């Protein structure tokens, strides 16, 4: 079968059973767009900015078990996409980005809309490929999908010159791919797992700490089973929320910079720590030197060997696919018939409950001004905890993480590693397309939402009934909080004094806008919004400008050096 390079691209997407491609056309990819037009198996979603294309593909991937796909043109098309690519890279999200390139003869000639895409994206992709021969298109795309979803997932970029998309060759899609230099370890080392199990069973003050790897590997069910059998406390990172049910009594909340007092204290003072699919990030453990002050045995399970002992030295490293390793752990624990020391465990839980008694997430529930925490709590009540929640980045992101209790994986979609403002709305588009009929809420702030607000147009075109929950405090909230705490209340360029009327702006795009200024109206507004199953509703909540996120661990400080909320 003789096909053009553009036809081959589309056939490859069909072979990979791709449902949606998020993109924006341009000169270098017009042959590909022409072939998209001629078929109806792969649906295209026209975004209004290439950054949003990648974020939407990202949201689609995070909320499903599929690889997200974005298609952008050369030059500014791909440079606009770099922020989205870096966002996915930092959070290990499986994406394939197809970018157009100037014709092969023009590469290196400073041609119109030419950039060195491979060079620019190299630091923020798992792999990238410049295809110079039409015969290499199918193998390159097969490799891209394989690399994106295996091992530690990540974005893979395939750069295709325009003339390659017009050339012809025989087409056959490779059935499998083998790469001598890439063989992720799946099974964990039996001896190491045995050591880990023994440590866990002997622990006096155990702690289970899990991250995004549990979500990405679909290991939440196995993790929950392990934690239940052992009776241990469990904490999730920001990226790991939903990996263990947040409403379960063994869950001690999120840990880290804005984690709960009990999670951070238990993390610091445990004697055996089981880390699963997490990387001891600076926002999670604070200062490594402070963390190392307390002697503890650390077991670390991760598919990426480079993540182990990268920031914190571990005692029992286990490289492998998280579900496979947890399976073997469960098998060994059940085979021994042993259980942890119940007396020691009871004493440890008593200590944790004392820490819980500090009620570190309290806020003024009788305030005449809307408290942002209350909005998130009401969102949780109204949606019965069953919504997909995307966020942008800042205070609103942390309040959503603290107050929306995620019992299921893949319901929480946020930019963790890169912290990308503008992520929330386009990510919500990808989630809504992946889960039509499901409630999708984008929790955002008045600064973040303006980064990709043009995507309200995309939502109108594709009738995406997302509910936007804007916690509007008229400040760059997290910047203002740091300026209050550490810069003598000098609010340099953090005040947003030229905000649009978001209700009118939403209406201008053809959506429904609701402004809420009274705490008594929060629940009613949310219920009204979610009743409108076919409409995008922009809820503009005017919240307390002075509210801060607590607890807080200052950069460079230790986990237990938390700033707690004022006494109310």
XYZ file of C-alpha atoms in Angstrom:
568
model
C 0.000 0.000 0.000
C 1.660 3.228 -1.195
C 0.761 6.292 0.902
C 2.008 9.833 1.402
C 3.759 10.768 4.614
C 0.632 12.671 5.705
C -1.571 9.646 5.040
C 0.873 7.500 7.011
C 0.632 9.861 10.005
C -3.146 9.480 10.088
C -3.002 5.712 9.567
C -0.544 5.433 12.479
C -2.906 7.401 14.726
C -5.730 5.080 13.697
C -3.581 2.013 14.420
C -2.879 3.409 17.900
C -6.653 3.882 18.366
C -6.304 7.604 18.988
C -9.705 9.217 19.580
C -8.714 12.888 19.716
C -5.912 15.045 18.378
C -5.661 18.538 19.871
C -4.066 20.998 17.501
C -3.795 24.146 15.440
C -3.036 24.152 11.696
C -0.235 25.962 9.896
C 1.732 25.790 6.682
C 4.096 22.966 7.639
C 1.280 20.574 8.622
C -1.333 21.314 5.952
C -0.877 17.960 4.191
C -1.561 16.231 7.529
C -4.629 18.402 8.114
C -5.877 17.578 4.627
C -5.732 13.866 5.465
C -7.453 14.468 8.805
C -10.302 16.076 6.839
C -10.700 12.992 4.619
C -11.391 10.533 7.474
C -13.634 10.351 10.526
C -11.939 7.889 12.902
C -9.541 10.372 14.508
C -11.335 13.504 15.678
C -9.544 16.835 15.763
C -10.133 19.536 18.372
C -9.206 23.040 17.221
C -7.779 24.972 20.168
C -7.027 28.709 20.102
C -3.370 28.461 21.158
C -0.818 25.661 20.852
C -0.034 25.720 24.582
C -3.672 24.800 25.142
C -3.423 21.945 22.616
C -0.748 20.234 24.690
C -2.486 20.972 28.015
C -5.735 19.529 26.626
C -3.925 16.389 25.424
C -2.307 16.269 28.873
C -5.660 16.483 30.689
C -7.028 13.778 28.396
C -4.081 11.497 29.224
C -4.151 12.133 32.989
C -7.853 11.303 33.283
C -7.630 8.139 31.147
C -5.108 5.369 30.590
C -4.397 6.642 27.070
C -1.639 8.618 25.379
C -2.593 12.235 24.638
C -1.826 13.568 21.140
C -1.160 17.127 19.978
C -0.469 18.439 16.465
C 1.236 21.799 15.876
C 2.973 23.573 13.045
C 6.608 24.671 12.819
C 8.260 27.761 14.314
C 5.926 29.668 16.659
C 3.514 26.724 16.620
C 5.968 24.448 18.342
C 7.534 27.131 20.554
C 4.033 27.961 21.833
C 3.682 24.266 22.674
C 6.909 24.047 24.712
C 5.282 25.160 27.992
C 2.728 22.367 27.657
C 5.435 19.845 26.773
C 7.548 20.854 29.794
C 4.457 20.617 32.018
C 3.836 17.029 30.887
C 7.523 16.140 31.196
C 7.764 17.289 34.813
C 4.691 15.242 35.762
C 5.581 12.164 33.631
C 2.483 12.334 31.417
C 2.374 10.139 28.267
C 1.993 12.424 25.236
C 2.930 12.293 21.563
C 3.432 15.704 19.993
C 3.613 15.830 16.204
C 5.184 19.046 14.948
C 5.591 20.287 11.404
C 8.993 21.387 10.156
C 10.192 23.350 7.138
C 11.159 21.217 4.085
C 14.338 19.175 4.593
C 16.314 21.235 2.060
C 15.496 24.415 4.021
C 16.506 23.097 7.460
C 19.343 25.225 8.827
C 18.704 28.012 6.287
C 16.686 30.265 8.620
C 13.623 29.498 6.543
C 10.246 31.089 7.279
C 8.835 29.668 10.528
C 11.891 27.523 11.191
C 13.222 26.675 14.647
C 15.460 23.855 15.816
C 12.592 21.908 17.358
C 14.711 18.933 18.400
C 17.244 21.231 20.088
C 14.641 23.412 21.810
C 12.599 20.509 23.188
C 15.452 18.129 24.076
C 15.587 19.153 27.784
C 11.835 18.674 28.307
C 10.909 15.494 26.419
C 11.481 11.833 27.105
C 12.673 11.529 23.495
C 12.371 13.419 20.230
C 12.833 12.452 16.587
C 13.409 14.463 13.399
C 12.043 12.375 10.513
C 13.977 13.035 7.276
C 12.706 10.142 5.161
C 9.084 9.191 4.529
C 10.006 5.525 5.155
C 10.801 6.461 8.770
C 7.429 8.078 9.584
C 5.628 4.902 10.693
C 8.576 3.495 12.737
C 9.081 6.908 14.368
C 5.444 7.153 15.448
C 5.389 3.549 16.668
C 8.485 4.294 18.740
C 6.937 7.537 20.031
C 3.802 5.855 21.376
C 5.835 3.003 22.868
C 8.251 5.342 24.648
C 5.513 7.689 25.844
C 3.568 5.015 27.715
C 6.180 2.525 28.934
C 8.666 2.785 31.796
C 8.417 6.209 33.379
C 5.900 7.863 31.013
C 6.559 11.190 29.337
C 6.099 13.343 26.238
C 7.730 12.284 22.967
C 7.975 14.693 20.042
C 8.082 13.707 16.360
C 9.196 16.548 14.056
C 8.183 15.992 10.407
C 9.353 18.286 7.547
C 6.631 19.371 5.131
C 8.163 17.646 2.095
C 8.256 14.336 3.995
C 4.487 14.553 4.467
C 4.099 14.841 0.674
C 6.500 12.034 -0.332
C 5.221 8.472 -0.855
C 6.314 5.019 0.203
C 4.930 1.576 1.012
C 3.088 1.591 4.320
C 3.006 -1.064 6.990
C 2.653 -0.282 10.677
C 5.216 -2.094 12.856
C 3.577 -4.694 15.098
C 6.153 -4.245 17.850
C 9.194 -2.190 18.716
C 12.512 -3.292 20.179
C 15.175 -0.840 21.359
C 18.497 -2.166 22.573
C 19.083 0.894 24.757
C 15.615 0.991 26.329
C 14.372 -1.909 28.439
C 12.437 -0.748 31.499
C 12.566 -3.137 34.444
C 9.086 -4.455 35.240
C 9.590 -7.068 37.956
C 11.127 -5.899 41.229
C 14.105 -7.741 42.698
C 12.771 -10.591 44.864
C 15.489 -10.220 47.491
C 14.907 -6.490 47.843
C 11.153 -6.998 48.153
C 11.754 -9.598 50.866
C 13.953 -7.120 52.779
C 11.260 -4.452 52.401
C 8.502 -6.737 53.677
C 10.592 -7.680 56.717
C 11.224 -4.003 57.528
C 7.527 -3.177 57.206
C 6.494 -6.025 59.485
C 9.050 -4.979 62.121
C 8.206 -1.253 61.994
C 7.177 0.551 65.191
C 6.304 3.890 63.546
C 5.584 3.117 59.871
C 4.528 5.533 57.138
C 3.413 5.020 53.525
C 4.197 7.935 51.176
C 2.877 7.754 47.609
C 3.125 9.905 44.530
C 1.998 10.273 40.948
C 3.566 6.949 39.976
C 0.698 5.153 41.731
C -1.836 7.031 39.585
C 0.076 6.686 36.306
C 0.610 2.945 36.745
C -3.011 2.313 37.824
C -1.810 0.856 41.109
C -4.286 2.615 43.453
C -6.316 -0.515 44.170
C -3.227 -2.579 45.041
C -1.788 0.227 47.167
C -5.058 0.533 49.103
C -5.084 -3.207 49.727
C -1.502 -3.132 51.047
C -2.155 -0.159 53.353
C -5.332 -1.796 54.684
C -3.627 -5.129 55.404
C -0.762 -3.397 57.234
C -2.940 -0.847 59.060
C -0.385 1.906 58.382
C -0.950 5.666 57.939
C -0.788 6.843 54.321
C -0.073 10.216 52.761
C -0.194 11.362 49.129
C 1.817 13.992 47.316
C 0.011 16.661 45.300
C 0.382 14.446 42.220
C -0.663 11.325 44.115
C -4.062 12.517 45.392
C -6.680 9.845 44.781
C -4.094 7.070 44.956
C -5.491 6.242 48.393
C -9.087 7.166 49.403
C -9.009 10.574 51.106
C -12.093 9.799 53.226
C -10.472 6.714 54.790
C -9.333 7.065 58.407
C -5.824 5.801 57.557
C -5.286 8.759 55.203
C -3.501 11.590 57.002
C -3.821 14.142 54.209
C -1.430 15.537 51.652
C 2.132 16.176 52.815
C 4.704 18.796 51.922
C 4.881 22.565 51.687
C 1.117 22.953 52.172
C 0.491 19.500 53.589
C -1.266 18.701 56.855
C 0.479 18.962 60.193
C -0.137 15.271 60.902
C 1.203 14.100 57.506
C 4.390 16.141 57.812
C 5.039 15.161 61.421
C 4.428 11.465 60.721
C 6.675 11.665 57.666
C 9.475 13.188 59.745
C 9.235 10.937 62.809
C 8.457 7.528 61.293
C 11.017 4.750 61.694
C 10.199 2.905 58.447
C 9.094 4.816 55.359
C 7.642 3.138 52.266
C 7.863 5.508 49.284
C 5.840 4.389 46.260
C 6.056 6.137 42.882
C 7.287 9.384 44.438
C 10.549 11.291 44.111
C 11.204 13.135 47.403
C 10.630 16.456 45.640
C 11.749 19.703 47.318
C 8.096 20.730 47.838
C 7.440 17.392 49.550
C 10.261 16.922 52.080
C 11.645 20.439 52.317
C 15.326 20.590 53.206
C 16.925 17.106 52.756
C 19.418 17.855 55.548
C 16.575 18.518 57.987
C 14.760 15.384 56.780
C 17.900 13.303 57.399
C 18.138 14.427 61.052
C 15.797 11.614 62.129
C 17.100 8.093 61.525
C 14.662 5.950 59.573
C 14.771 3.052 57.123
C 13.530 4.029 53.668
C 12.099 1.647 51.059
C 11.677 3.251 47.642
C 9.700 1.686 44.770
C 10.024 3.398 41.385
C 10.260 2.368 37.748
C 12.870 5.062 37.113
C 16.227 4.079 38.685
C 17.487 7.673 38.344
C 14.825 8.827 40.846
C 16.108 6.525 43.589
C 18.567 8.134 46.060
C 18.524 11.281 43.919
C 17.658 13.638 46.798
C 17.435 11.279 49.774
C 19.565 8.178 50.348
C 17.368 5.082 50.605
C 18.040 1.751 52.310
C 16.023 -0.642 50.162
C 15.753 0.464 46.513
C 13.266 -1.488 44.385
C 13.240 -0.709 40.667
C 10.132 -1.978 38.934
C 6.592 -1.358 37.739
C 4.646 -0.301 40.837
C 1.666 -2.722 40.441
C 4.024 -5.657 39.877
C 6.081 -4.811 42.958
C 3.000 -4.266 45.146
C 1.586 -7.599 43.938
C 4.746 -9.387 45.029
C 4.783 -7.526 48.360
C 1.197 -8.576 49.040
C 1.998 -12.162 48.080
C 4.969 -12.287 50.440
C 3.085 -10.665 53.346
C 0.223 -13.123 52.972
C 2.674 -16.031 52.703
C 4.387 -15.115 55.996
C 1.119 -14.910 57.891
C 2.774 -12.209 60.036
C 1.347 -8.786 60.825
C 2.959 -5.635 62.295
C 3.256 -5.192 66.068
C -0.276 -4.030 66.981
C 0.732 -2.505 70.323
C 3.409 -0.331 68.718
C 1.047 0.560 65.880
C -1.668 1.623 68.328
C 0.808 3.905 70.135
C 1.861 5.406 66.787
C -1.763 6.046 65.803
C -2.346 7.703 69.184
C 0.507 10.110 68.416
C -0.849 10.790 64.917
C -4.316 11.498 66.336
C -2.765 14.026 68.734
C -1.179 15.780 65.741
C -4.532 15.633 63.954
C -6.058 17.407 66.938
C -4.236 20.589 65.909
C -6.873 20.999 63.138
C -4.313 22.603 60.840
C -6.846 23.347 58.077
C -9.244 25.405 60.203
C -10.523 28.731 58.903
C -13.160 31.291 59.894
C -16.435 29.660 58.857
C -18.491 32.635 60.096
C -16.737 35.244 57.970
C -19.050 37.727 56.206
C -16.621 37.591 53.256
C -16.415 34.418 51.162
C -13.574 32.175 52.293
C -12.039 30.253 49.379
C -11.817 27.068 51.461
C -15.594 27.121 51.900
C -16.112 27.298 48.135
C -14.043 24.139 47.645
C -15.833 22.375 50.517
C -19.205 23.232 48.974
C -17.958 22.094 45.558
C -17.094 18.741 47.152
C -20.559 18.509 48.751
C -22.478 19.494 45.631
C -20.569 17.053 43.395
C -20.565 14.346 46.127
C -16.819 14.055 45.625
C -17.342 12.550 42.194
C -16.200 15.363 39.887
C -13.075 15.553 37.788
C -11.232 18.599 39.141
C -8.588 20.484 37.194
C -6.744 23.478 38.570
C -4.395 26.217 37.616
C -1.509 27.108 39.936
C -1.446 29.145 43.119
C -3.435 29.425 46.333
C -6.616 28.052 44.746
C -4.686 24.922 43.690
C -3.589 24.243 47.260
C -7.062 24.840 48.705
C -8.515 22.441 46.140
C -5.905 19.828 47.107
C -6.592 20.312 50.829
C -10.392 20.474 50.843
C -11.630 18.308 47.956
C -11.425 14.689 49.113
C -10.400 12.459 46.219
C -11.365 8.817 46.754
C -10.592 7.724 43.192
C -7.508 8.045 40.992
C -7.394 10.172 37.820
C -10.020 12.615 39.137
C -7.423 15.225 40.165
C -5.660 16.953 37.260
C -3.122 19.628 38.141
C 0.311 20.890 37.117
C 2.649 19.813 39.914
C 6.291 19.838 38.839
C 6.295 22.862 36.540
C 3.465 24.783 38.231
C 1.961 26.105 35.013
C -0.578 28.908 35.195
C -3.054 28.548 32.323
C -3.169 24.747 32.639
C -6.611 24.396 34.212
C -9.082 25.331 31.459
C -7.470 23.509 28.512
C -6.801 20.470 30.733
C -10.499 20.498 31.657
C -11.344 20.450 27.933
C -9.318 17.266 27.488
C -10.936 15.712 30.564
C -14.460 16.639 29.440
C -13.921 15.153 25.971
C -12.568 11.973 27.550
C -15.522 11.761 29.961
C -18.626 13.222 28.279
C -21.508 13.474 30.706
C -19.251 13.561 33.791
C -19.010 16.698 35.961
C -15.763 18.579 35.311
C -14.764 21.562 37.452
C -11.848 23.874 36.753
C -10.789 25.532 40.012
C -8.803 28.620 39.125
C -7.851 32.159 40.095
C -8.416 35.441 38.309
C -4.742 35.614 37.259
C -4.311 32.016 36.068
C -7.559 31.868 34.088
C -6.436 34.779 31.913
C -3.374 32.845 30.719
C -5.487 30.628 28.414
C -8.892 32.300 28.597
C -9.196 32.250 24.803
C -10.078 28.562 25.154
C -13.577 29.651 26.160
C -13.991 29.859 22.397
C -12.940 26.206 21.981
C -15.393 25.220 24.721
C -18.171 26.977 22.818
C -17.307 25.301 19.503
C -17.258 21.797 21.007
C -20.057 22.406 23.552
C -17.965 21.504 26.583
C -20.051 22.073 29.755
C -17.126 22.710 32.123
C -17.841 24.543 35.383
C -15.200 27.190 36.064
C -14.804 27.983 39.770
C -12.864 31.242 39.909
C -11.570 32.079 43.403
C -11.151 35.760 42.673
C -9.087 37.569 45.322
C -7.877 40.322 42.962
C -4.245 39.413 43.693
C -1.581 37.042 42.445
C -2.515 35.219 45.623
C 0.474 32.983 46.276
C 2.888 35.766 45.287
C 1.070 38.108 47.693
C 1.279 35.499 50.481
C 5.049 35.150 50.079
C 5.418 38.935 49.950
C 3.438 39.202 53.206
C 5.476 36.515 54.970
C 8.983 37.126 53.638
C 9.112 40.549 51.952
C 7.741 42.945 54.566
C 4.263 43.305 53.020
C 5.763 44.922 49.921
C 3.210 43.778 47.335
C 5.355 44.365 44.276
C 3.317 43.827 41.095
C 0.997 41.283 42.729
C -2.187 43.347 42.699
C -4.516 42.821 39.752
C -6.147 46.237 39.392
C -7.368 45.908 35.790
C -9.530 42.804 35.912
C -12.284 42.170 33.388
C -15.897 41.588 34.313
C -15.698 37.795 34.121
C -19.480 37.389 33.924
C -19.695 39.625 30.859
C -16.576 38.008 29.399
C -18.100 34.533 29.741
C -21.312 35.792 28.172
C -19.348 37.352 25.305
C -18.047 33.870 24.486
C -21.618 32.520 24.587
C -21.466 30.964 28.048
C -23.242 31.524 31.386
C -21.623 33.808 33.953
C -22.523 34.029 37.662
C -20.935 36.362 40.203
C -21.096 35.341 43.875
C -20.263 37.797 46.682
C -22.117 36.408 49.720
C -21.145 33.206 51.591
C -24.837 32.283 51.839
C -25.046 32.111 48.047
C -22.119 29.709 47.461
C -24.020 26.433 47.571
C -26.979 27.720 45.539
C -24.719 29.058 42.794
C -22.826 25.773 42.565
C -26.046 23.736 42.441
C -27.432 25.979 39.722
C -24.218 25.610 37.715
C -24.163 21.806 37.876
C -27.884 21.631 37.013
C -26.981 23.225 33.684
C -25.606 19.998 32.241
C -25.160 21.380 28.728
C -23.678 24.779 29.578
C -20.256 26.055 30.479
C -20.806 28.129 33.617
C -18.226 30.643 34.802
C -18.638 31.131 38.571
C -16.795 34.243 39.745
C -16.474 34.015 43.536
C -15.227 37.255 45.129
C -13.202 35.843 48.018
C -11.293 37.254 50.981
C -8.204 39.024 49.650
C -6.221 38.464 52.857
C -6.685 34.690 53.158
C -3.494 32.612 53.179
C -2.794 28.922 52.619
C -1.857 27.086 55.803
C 0.097 25.101 56.864
C 3.148 26.334 55.012
C 6.764 25.187 54.974
C 9.055 27.963 53.795
C 11.502 27.076 51.011
C 14.743 25.734 52.515
C 13.086 24.838 55.821
C 12.344 21.380 57.190
C 9.064 19.486 57.117
C 8.297 20.132 60.783
C 9.055 23.874 60.556
C 5.510 24.735 59.528
C 3.791 28.098 59.676
C 0.308 27.306 61.013
C -2.841 29.400 60.726
C -3.530 32.101 63.279
C -5.702 31.081 66.222
C -9.296 31.757 65.251
